[in-house]
Tab-separated table of C-alpha atoms and ligand atoms in Angstrom:
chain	number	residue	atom	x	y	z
C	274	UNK	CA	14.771	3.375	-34.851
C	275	UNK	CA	12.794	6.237	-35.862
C	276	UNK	CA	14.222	10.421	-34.784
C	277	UNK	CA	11.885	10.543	-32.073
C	278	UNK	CA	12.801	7.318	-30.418
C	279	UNK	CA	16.672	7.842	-31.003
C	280	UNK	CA	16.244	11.029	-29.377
C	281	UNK	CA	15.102	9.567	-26.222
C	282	UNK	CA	17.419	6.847	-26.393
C	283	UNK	CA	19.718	10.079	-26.559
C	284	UNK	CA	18.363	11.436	-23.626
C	285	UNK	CA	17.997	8.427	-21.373
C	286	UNK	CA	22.087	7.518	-21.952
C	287	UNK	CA	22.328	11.166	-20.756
C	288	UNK	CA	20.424	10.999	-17.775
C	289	UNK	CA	21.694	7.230	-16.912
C	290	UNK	CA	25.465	9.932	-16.895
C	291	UNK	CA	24.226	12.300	-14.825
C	292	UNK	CA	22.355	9.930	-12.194
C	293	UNK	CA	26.203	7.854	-11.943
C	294	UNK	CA	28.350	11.541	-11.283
C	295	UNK	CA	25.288	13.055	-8.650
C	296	UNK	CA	25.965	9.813	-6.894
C	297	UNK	CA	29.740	10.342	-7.185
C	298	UNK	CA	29.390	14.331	-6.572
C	299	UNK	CA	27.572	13.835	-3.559
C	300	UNK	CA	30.216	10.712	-1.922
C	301	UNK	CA	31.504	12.224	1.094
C	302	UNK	CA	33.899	9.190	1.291
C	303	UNK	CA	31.908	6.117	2.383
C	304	UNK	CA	28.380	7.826	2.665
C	305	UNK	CA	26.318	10.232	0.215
C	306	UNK	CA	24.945	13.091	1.180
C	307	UNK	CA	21.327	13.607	-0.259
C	308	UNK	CA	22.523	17.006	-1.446
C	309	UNK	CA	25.065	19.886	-1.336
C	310	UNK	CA	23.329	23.128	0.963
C	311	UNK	CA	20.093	21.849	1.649
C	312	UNK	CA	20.768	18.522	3.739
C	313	UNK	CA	25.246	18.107	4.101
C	314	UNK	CA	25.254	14.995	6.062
C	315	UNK	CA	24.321	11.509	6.208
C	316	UNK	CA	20.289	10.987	6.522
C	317	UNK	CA	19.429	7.404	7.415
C	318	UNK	CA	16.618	6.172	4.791
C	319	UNK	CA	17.961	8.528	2.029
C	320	UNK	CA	21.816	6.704	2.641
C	321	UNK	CA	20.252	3.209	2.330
C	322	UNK	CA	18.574	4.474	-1.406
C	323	UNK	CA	22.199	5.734	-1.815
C	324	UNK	CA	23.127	2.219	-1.887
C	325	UNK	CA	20.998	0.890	-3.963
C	326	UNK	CA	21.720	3.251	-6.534
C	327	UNK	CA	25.755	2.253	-5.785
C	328	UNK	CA	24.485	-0.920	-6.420
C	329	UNK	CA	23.950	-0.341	-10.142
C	330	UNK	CA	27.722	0.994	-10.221
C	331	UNK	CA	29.859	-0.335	-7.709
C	332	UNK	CA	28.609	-3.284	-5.757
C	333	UNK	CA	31.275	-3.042	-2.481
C	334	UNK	CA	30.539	0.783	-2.249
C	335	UNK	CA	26.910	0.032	-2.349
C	336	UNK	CA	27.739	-2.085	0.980
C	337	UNK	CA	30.069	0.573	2.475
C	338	UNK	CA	27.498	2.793	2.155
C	339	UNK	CA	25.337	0.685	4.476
C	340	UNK	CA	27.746	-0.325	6.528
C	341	UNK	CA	28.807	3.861	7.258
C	342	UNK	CA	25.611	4.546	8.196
C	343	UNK	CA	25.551	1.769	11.134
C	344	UNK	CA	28.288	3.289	12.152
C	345	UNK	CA	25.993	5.596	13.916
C	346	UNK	CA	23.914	3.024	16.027
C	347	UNK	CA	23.554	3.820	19.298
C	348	UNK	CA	23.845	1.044	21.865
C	349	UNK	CA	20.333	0.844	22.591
C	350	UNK	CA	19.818	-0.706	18.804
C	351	UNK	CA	18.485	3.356	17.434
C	352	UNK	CA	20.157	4.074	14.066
C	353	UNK	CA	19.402	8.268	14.353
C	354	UNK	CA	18.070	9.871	10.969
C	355	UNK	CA	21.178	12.386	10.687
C	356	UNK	CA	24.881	11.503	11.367
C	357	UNK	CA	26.825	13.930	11.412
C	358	UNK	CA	30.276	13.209	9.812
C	359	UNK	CA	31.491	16.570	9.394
C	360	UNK	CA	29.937	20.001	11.206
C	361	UNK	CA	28.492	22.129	8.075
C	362	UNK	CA	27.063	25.819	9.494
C	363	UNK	CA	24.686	25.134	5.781
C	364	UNK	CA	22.338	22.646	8.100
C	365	UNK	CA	19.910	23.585	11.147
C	366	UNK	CA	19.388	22.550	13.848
C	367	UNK	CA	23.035	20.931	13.929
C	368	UNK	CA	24.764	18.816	16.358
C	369	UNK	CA	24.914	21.467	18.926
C	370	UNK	CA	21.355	21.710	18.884
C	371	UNK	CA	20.699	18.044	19.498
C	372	UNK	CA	23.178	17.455	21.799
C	373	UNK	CA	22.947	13.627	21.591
C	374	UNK	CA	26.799	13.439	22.819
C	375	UNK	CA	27.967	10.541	20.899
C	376	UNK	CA	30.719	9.362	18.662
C	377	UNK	CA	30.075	9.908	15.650
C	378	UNK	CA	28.036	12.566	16.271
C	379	UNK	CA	24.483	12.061	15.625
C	380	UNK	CA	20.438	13.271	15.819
C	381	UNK	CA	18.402	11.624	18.991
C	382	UNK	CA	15.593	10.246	16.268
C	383	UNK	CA	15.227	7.411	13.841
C	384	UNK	CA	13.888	7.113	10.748
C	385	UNK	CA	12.054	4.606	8.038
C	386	UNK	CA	14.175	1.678	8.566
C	387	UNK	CA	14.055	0.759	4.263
C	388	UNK	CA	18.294	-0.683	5.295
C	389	UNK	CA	16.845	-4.392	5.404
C	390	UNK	CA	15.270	-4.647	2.578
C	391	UNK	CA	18.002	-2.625	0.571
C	392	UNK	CA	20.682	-5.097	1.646
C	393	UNK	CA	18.376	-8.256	0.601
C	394	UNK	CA	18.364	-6.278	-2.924
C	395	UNK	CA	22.147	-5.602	-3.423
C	396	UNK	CA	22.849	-9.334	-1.759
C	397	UNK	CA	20.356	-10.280	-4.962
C	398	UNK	CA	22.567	-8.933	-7.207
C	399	UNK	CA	25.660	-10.385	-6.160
C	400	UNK	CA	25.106	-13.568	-3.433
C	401	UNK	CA	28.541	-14.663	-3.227
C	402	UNK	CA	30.356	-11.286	-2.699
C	403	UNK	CA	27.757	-10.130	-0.597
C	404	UNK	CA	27.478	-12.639	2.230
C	405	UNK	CA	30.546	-11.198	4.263
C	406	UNK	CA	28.606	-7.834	4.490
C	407	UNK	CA	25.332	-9.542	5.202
C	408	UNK	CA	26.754	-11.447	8.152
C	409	UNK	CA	28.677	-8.113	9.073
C	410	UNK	CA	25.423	-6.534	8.902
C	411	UNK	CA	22.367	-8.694	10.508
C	412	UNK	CA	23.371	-8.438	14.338
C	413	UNK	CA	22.925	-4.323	13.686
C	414	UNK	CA	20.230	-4.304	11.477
C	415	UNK	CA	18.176	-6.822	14.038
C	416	UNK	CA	19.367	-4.617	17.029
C	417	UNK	CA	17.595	-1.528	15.043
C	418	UNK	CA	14.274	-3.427	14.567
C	419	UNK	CA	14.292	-5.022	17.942
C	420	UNK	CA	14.746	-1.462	19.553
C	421	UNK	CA	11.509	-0.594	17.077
C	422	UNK	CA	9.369	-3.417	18.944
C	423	UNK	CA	10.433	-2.632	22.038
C	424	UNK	CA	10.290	0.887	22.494
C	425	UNK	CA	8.072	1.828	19.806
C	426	UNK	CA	5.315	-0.835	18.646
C	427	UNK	CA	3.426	-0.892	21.698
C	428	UNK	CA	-0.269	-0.520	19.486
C	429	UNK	CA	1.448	-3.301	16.886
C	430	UNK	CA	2.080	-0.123	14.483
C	431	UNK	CA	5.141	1.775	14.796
C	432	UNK	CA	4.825	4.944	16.509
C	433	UNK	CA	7.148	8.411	15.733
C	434	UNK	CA	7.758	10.888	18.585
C	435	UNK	CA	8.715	13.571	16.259
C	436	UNK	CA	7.347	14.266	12.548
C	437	UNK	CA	10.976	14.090	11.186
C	438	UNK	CA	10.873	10.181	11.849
C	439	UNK	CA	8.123	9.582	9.118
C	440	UNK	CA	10.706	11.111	6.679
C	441	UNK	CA	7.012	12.552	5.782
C	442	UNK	CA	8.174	15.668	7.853
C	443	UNK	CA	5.074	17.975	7.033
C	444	UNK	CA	2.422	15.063	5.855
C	445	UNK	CA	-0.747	16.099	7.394
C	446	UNK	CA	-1.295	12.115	9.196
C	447	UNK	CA	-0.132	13.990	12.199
C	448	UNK	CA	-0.932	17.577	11.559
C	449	UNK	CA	-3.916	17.539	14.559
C	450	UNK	CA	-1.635	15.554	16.927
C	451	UNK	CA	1.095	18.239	16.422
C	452	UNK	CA	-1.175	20.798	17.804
C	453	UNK	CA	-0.655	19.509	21.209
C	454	UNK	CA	2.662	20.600	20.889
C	455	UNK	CA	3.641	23.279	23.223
C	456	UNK	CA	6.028	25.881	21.497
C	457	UNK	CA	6.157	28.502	24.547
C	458	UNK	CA	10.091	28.117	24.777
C	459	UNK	CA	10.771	27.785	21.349
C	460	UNK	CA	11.953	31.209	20.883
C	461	UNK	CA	14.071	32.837	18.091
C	462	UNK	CA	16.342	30.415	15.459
C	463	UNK	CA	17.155	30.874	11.701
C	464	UNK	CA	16.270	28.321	9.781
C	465	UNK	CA	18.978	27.351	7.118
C	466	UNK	CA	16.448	25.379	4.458
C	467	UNK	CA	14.711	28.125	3.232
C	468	UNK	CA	17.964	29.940	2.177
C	469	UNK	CA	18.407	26.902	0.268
C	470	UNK	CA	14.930	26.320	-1.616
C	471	UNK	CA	11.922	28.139	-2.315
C	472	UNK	CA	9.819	28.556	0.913
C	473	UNK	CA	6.830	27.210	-0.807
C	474	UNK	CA	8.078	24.216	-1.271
C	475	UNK	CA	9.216	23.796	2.685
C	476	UNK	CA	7.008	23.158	5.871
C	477	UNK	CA	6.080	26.483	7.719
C	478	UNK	CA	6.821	28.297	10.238
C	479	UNK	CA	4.506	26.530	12.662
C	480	UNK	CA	5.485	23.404	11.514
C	481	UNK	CA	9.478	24.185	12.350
C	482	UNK	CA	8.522	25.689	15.778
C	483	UNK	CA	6.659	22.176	16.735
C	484	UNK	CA	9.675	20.314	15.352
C	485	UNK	CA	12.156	22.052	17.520
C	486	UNK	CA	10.140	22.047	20.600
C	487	UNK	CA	9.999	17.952	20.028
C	488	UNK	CA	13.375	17.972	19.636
C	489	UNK	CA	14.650	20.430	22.989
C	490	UNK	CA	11.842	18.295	24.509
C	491	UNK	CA	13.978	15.099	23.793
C	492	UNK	CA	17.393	17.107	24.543
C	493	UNK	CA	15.983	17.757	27.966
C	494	UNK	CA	15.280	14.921	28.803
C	495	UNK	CA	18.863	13.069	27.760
C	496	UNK	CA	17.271	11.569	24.696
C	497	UNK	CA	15.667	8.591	26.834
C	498	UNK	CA	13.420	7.007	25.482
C	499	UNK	CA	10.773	6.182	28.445
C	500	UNK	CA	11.061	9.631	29.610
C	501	UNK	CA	9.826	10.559	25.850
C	502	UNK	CA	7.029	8.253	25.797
C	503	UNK	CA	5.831	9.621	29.510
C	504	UNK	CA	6.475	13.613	28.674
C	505	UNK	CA	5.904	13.811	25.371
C	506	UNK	CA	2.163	15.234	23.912
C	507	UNK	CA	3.158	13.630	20.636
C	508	UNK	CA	3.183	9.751	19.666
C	509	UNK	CA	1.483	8.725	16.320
C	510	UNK	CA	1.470	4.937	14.547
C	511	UNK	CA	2.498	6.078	11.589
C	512	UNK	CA	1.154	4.326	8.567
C	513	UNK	CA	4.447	4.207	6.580
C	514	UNK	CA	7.115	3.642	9.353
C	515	UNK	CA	4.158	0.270	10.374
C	516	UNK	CA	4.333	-0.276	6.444
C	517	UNK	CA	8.253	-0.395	6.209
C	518	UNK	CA	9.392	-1.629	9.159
C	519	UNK	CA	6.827	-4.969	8.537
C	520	UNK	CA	8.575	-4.931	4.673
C	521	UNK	CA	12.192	-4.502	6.527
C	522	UNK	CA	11.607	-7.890	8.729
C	523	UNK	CA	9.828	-9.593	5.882
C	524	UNK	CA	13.433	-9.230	4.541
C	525	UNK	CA	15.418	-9.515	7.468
C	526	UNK	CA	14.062	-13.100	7.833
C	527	UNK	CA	15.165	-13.928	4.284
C	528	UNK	CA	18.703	-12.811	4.507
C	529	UNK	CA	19.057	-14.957	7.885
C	530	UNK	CA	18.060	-17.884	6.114
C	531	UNK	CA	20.683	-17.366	3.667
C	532	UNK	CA	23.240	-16.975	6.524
C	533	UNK	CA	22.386	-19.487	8.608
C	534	UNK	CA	20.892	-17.146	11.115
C	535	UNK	CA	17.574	-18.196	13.347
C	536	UNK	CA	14.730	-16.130	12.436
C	537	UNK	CA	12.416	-17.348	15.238
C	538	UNK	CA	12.272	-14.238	16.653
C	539	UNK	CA	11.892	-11.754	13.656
C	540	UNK	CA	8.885	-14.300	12.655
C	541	UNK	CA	7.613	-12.977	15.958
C	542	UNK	CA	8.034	-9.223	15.474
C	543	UNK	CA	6.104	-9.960	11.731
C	544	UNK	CA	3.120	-11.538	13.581
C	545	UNK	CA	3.166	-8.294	15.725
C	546	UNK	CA	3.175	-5.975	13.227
C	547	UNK	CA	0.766	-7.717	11.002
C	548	UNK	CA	-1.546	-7.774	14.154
C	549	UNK	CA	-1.314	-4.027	14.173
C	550	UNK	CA	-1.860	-3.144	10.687
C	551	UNK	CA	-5.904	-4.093	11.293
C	552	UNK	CA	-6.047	-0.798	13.830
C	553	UNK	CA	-4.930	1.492	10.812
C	554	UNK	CA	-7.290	1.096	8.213
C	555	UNK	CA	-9.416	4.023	7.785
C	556	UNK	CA	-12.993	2.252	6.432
C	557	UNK	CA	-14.422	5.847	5.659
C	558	UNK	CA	-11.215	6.733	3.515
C	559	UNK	CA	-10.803	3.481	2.124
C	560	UNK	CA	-7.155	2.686	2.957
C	561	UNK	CA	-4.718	2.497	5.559
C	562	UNK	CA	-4.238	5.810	7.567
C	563	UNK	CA	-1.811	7.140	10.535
C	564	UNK	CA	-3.419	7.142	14.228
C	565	UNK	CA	-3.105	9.749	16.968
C	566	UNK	CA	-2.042	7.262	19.496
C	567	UNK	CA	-2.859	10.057	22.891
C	568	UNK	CA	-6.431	10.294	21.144
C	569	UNK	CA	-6.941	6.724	19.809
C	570	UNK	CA	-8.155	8.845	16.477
C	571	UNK	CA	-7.805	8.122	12.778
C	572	UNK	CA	-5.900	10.959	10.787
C	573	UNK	CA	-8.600	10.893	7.958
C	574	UNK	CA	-5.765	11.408	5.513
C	575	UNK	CA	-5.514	9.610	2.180
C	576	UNK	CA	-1.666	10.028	2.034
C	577	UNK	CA	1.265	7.984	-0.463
C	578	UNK	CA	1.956	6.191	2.642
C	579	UNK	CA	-1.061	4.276	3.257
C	580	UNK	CA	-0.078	2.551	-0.650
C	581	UNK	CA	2.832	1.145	1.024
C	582	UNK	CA	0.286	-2.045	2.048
C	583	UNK	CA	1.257	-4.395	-1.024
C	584	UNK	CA	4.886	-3.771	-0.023
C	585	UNK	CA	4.233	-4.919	3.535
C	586	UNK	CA	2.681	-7.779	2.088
C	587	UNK	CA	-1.096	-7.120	4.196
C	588	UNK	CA	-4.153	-7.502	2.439
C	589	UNK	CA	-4.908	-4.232	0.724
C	590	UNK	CA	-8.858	-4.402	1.341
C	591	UNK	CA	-9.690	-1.537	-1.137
C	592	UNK	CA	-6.856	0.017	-1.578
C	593	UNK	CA	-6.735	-0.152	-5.084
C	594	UNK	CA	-10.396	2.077	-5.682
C	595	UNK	CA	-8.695	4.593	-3.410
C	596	UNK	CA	-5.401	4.551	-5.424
C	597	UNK	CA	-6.720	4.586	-9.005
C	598	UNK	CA	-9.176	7.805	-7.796
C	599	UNK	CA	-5.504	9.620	-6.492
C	600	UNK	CA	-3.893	8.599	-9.696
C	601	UNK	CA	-6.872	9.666	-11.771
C	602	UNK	CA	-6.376	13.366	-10.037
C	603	UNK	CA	-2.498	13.468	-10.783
C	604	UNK	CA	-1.147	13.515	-14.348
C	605	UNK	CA	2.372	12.648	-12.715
C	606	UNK	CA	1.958	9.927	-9.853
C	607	UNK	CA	1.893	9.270	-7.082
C	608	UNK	CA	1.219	12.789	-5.142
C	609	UNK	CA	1.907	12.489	-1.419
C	610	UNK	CA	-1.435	13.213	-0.568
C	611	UNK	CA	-5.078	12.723	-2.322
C	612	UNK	CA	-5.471	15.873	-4.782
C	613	UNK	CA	-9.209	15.400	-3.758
C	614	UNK	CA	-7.720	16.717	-0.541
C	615	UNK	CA	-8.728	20.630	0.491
C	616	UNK	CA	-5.295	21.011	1.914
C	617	UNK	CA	-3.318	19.625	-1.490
C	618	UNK	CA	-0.633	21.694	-2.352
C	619	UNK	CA	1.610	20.714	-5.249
C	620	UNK	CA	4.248	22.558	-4.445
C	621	UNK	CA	4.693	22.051	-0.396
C	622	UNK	CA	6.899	19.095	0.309
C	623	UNK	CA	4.697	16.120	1.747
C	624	UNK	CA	1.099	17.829	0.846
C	625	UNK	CA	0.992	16.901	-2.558
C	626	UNK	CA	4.030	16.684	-4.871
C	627	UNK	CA	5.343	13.179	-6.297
C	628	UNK	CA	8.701	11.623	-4.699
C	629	UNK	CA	10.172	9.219	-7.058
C	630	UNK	CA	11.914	7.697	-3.853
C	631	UNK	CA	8.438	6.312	-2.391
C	632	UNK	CA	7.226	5.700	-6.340
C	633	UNK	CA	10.083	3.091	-6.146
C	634	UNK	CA	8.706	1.109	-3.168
C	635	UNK	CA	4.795	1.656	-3.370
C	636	UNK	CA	6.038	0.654	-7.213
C	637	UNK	CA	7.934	-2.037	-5.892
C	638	UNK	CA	4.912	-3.219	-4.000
C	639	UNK	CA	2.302	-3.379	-6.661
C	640	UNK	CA	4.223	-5.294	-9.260
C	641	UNK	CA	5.196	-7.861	-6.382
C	642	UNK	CA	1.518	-8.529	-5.713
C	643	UNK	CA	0.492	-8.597	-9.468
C	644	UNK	CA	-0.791	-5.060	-10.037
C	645	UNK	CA	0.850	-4.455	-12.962
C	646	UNK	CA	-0.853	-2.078	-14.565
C	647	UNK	CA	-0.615	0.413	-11.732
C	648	UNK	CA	3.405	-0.597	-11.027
C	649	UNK	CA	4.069	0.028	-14.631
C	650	UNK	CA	2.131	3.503	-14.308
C	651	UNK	CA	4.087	4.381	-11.611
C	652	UNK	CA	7.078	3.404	-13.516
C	653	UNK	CA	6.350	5.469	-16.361
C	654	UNK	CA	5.266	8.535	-14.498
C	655	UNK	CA	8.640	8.520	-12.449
C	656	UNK	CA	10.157	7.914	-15.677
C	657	UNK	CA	8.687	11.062	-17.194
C	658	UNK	CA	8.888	13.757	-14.520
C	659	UNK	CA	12.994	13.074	-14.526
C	660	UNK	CA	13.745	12.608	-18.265
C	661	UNK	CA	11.903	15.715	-18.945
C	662	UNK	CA	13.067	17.631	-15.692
C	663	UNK	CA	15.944	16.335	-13.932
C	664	UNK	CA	16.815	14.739	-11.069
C	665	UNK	CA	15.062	16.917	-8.706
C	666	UNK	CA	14.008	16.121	-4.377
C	667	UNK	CA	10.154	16.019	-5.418
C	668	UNK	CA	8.590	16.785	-8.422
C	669	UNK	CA	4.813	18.997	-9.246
C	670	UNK	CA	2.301	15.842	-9.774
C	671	UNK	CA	0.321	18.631	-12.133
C	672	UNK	CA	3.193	19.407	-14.598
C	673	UNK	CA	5.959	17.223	-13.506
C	674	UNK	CA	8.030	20.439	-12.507
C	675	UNK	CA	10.994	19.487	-10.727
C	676	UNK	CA	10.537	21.068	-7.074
C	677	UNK	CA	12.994	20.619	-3.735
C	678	UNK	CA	16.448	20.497	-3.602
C	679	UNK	CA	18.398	19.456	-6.906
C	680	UNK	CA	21.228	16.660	-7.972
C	681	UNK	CA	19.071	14.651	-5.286
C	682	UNK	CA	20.743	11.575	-4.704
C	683	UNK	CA	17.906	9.444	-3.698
C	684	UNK	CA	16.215	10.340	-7.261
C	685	UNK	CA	19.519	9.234	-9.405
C	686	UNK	CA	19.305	6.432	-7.077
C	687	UNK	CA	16.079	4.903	-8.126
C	688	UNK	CA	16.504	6.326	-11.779
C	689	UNK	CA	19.315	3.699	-11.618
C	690	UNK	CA	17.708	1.096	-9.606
C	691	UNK	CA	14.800	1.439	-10.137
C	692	UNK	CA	12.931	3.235	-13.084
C	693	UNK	CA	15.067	2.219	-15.876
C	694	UNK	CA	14.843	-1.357	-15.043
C	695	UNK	CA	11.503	-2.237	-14.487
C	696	UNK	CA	8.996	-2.055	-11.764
C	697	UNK	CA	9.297	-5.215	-10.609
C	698	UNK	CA	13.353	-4.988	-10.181
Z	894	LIG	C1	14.888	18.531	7.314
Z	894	LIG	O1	15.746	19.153	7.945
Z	894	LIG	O2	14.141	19.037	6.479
Z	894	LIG	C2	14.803	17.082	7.436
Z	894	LIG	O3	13.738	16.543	6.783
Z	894	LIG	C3	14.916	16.610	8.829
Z	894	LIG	O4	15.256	15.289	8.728
């Protein structure tokens, strides 16, 4: 082994350290926060990337962690995006805000459902200890996608009722939607994020006031969800939530063959969503794109989210032009939106900087469907931006600086998982 190479064997064992104590630092007993300050409690797709990272570790706390979070369902099937274990004053809006009046206390939203596909991959590792939590697990995690068909995929592609669902919070799919928002009543709050972070790096002002009008909106109207759908000036099929949830029954169906589970029915809610994949592709842009479902219009954005198609397993059309011209722009893939894009800003949360969290699944997707040479670009890219900066929320696609909140626990998470093991894994 030559210096140079020794040294980054030096560093990697160093970074493999750190990624195993965030994930400890951040165990609040059962669940991880994503990070001390910034976000204190349990957020639903960033706890099931906890457990995959826990899977690298400590197999059974990998399934606790899955298992914690459905401790939130509500009875309708909903698994909200924020549980709230313990009240931290560090976090708006809080549980007082949502007023969702359940046990454990909890947000009135959902968010990417990525548990499904997580639990296939830690049942992977370890079948035989495994099955007693996938069995534990199923009924809940088919109650959550049921309530997704029911309630949600009436256009075949899942649609949000409030930005925060995407996990995309600021992405511009649904920025002209979001106008329709009326923030009359919003009136005075303090927001607790940008005490924590740079405000560059952090939706607006407008963006916040839109978010909490969605959410008194919801409040008002007892967090029901018809009453939503009939009130509400905001609904949008969102490209990635379509993407994930088709991945998350793609996966569901496999782990109830291994339990002996009928899968009639999920087989059904795949042929749905495959159905309404067709209405999202953007022929202009070249990909898959979010729709306005009050105007019937495409979003015209080229966003990470429409590369989730070879993890859904639908036929990519040209995707791949569309992606190679993104990665061409962005030294440090994959930027959360096109750098072609007027509106790209590498610094601003979902308007241009790299997540390694999505890198894993679009990642994921690519090397799945045989295109390697992307997946392993991906991999390296992801691989570079936290060896040389740390393990940051969301990282500058120009220079790989680390940007966000820090000690990120989805980031060690797919350092673990993910990056140091190969695209494919
Ligand atoms: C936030 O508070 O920034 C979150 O993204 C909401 O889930």
């Amino acid at each position: 082994m030559n210096n140079m190479a020794a040294i980054e064997t030096l560093n990697i064992d160093e970074r493999n350290r750190q990624a195993a104590e965030i994930l400890r630092t951040n165990d609040r007993g059962g669940y991880n926060i994503p990070t001390a300050g910034l976000y204190p409690y349990q957020w639903n797709w960033d706890s099931a990337f906890a457990a995959w990272g826990w899977s690298e570790i400590d197999i059974s706390r990998a399934w606790r962690e899955l298992e914690t979070l459905f401790k939130g369902q509500w009875s309708t099937g909903m698994v909200p995006h924020i549980i709230f274990h313990e009240v931290d004053e560090g976090y708006f809006p809080g549980p007082d805000v949502w007023r969702t009046h359940k046990s454990p206390q909890t947000s009135g939203i959902t968010q990417p459902p990525v548990a499904a596909t997580i639990a296939r991959k830690i049942y992977e590792k370890a079948p035989q200890s495994g099955l007693a939590s996938v069995e534990r697990l199923f009924k809940p995690m088919a109650d959550w996608h049921r309530w997704f068909i029911e309630q949600r995929c009436e256009s075949g592609a899942v649609a949000i009722t409030h930005p925060w669902e995407s996990g995309r919070d600021n992405a511009l799919d649904w920025e002209a939607a979001a106008e329709a928002i009326d923030i009359s009543n919003v009136g005075e709050y303090t927001r607790r994020d940008t005490s924590h972070v740079n405000p560059e790096m952090r939706p607006r002002k407008i963006d916040y006031d839109r978010y909490l009008a969605l959410v008194y909106l919801g409040r008002d109207v007892g967090w029901d969800e018809s009453k939503i759908r009939e009130l509400s000036p905001f609904r949008v099929a969102d490209v990635g939530m379509t993407f994930i949830l088709l991945r998350a029954c793609r996966d569901l169906a496999w782990l109830a063959d291994q339990i002996g589970q009928s899968r009639v029915e999920i087989d059904g809610w795949i042929a749905h969503l495959e159905a309404g994949c067709g209405q999202l592709w953007n022929e202009e842009l070249g990909c898959y794109d979010s729709m306005d479902l009050k105007s019937g219009k495409l979003s015209g954005t080229k966003s990470v989210a429409s590369f989730l198609c070879w993890y859904a397993g639908v036929d990519p059309r040209t995707s791949k032009t569309s992606l190679e011209q993104v990665m061409e722009l962005a030294p440090f893939s994959l930027p959360s939106l096109d750098p072609a894009s007027s509106r790209f800003d590498p610094k601003r949360y979902w308007q241009g900087p790299t997540w390694p969290v999505v890198n894993s699944i679009v990642g994921l997707g690519l090397a799945e469907k045989g295109e390697t040479e992307l997946a392993e670009r991906l991999g390296k890219d992801t691989f570079e931006m936290i060896l040389q900066t740390g393990f940051y929320e969301y990282f500058t696609p120009l220079t790989a600086a680390g940007e966000g909140g820090n000690n990120f626990t989805w980031t060690a998470a797919v350092w673990l998982a993910w990056v140091t093991k190969g695209p494919a894994s």
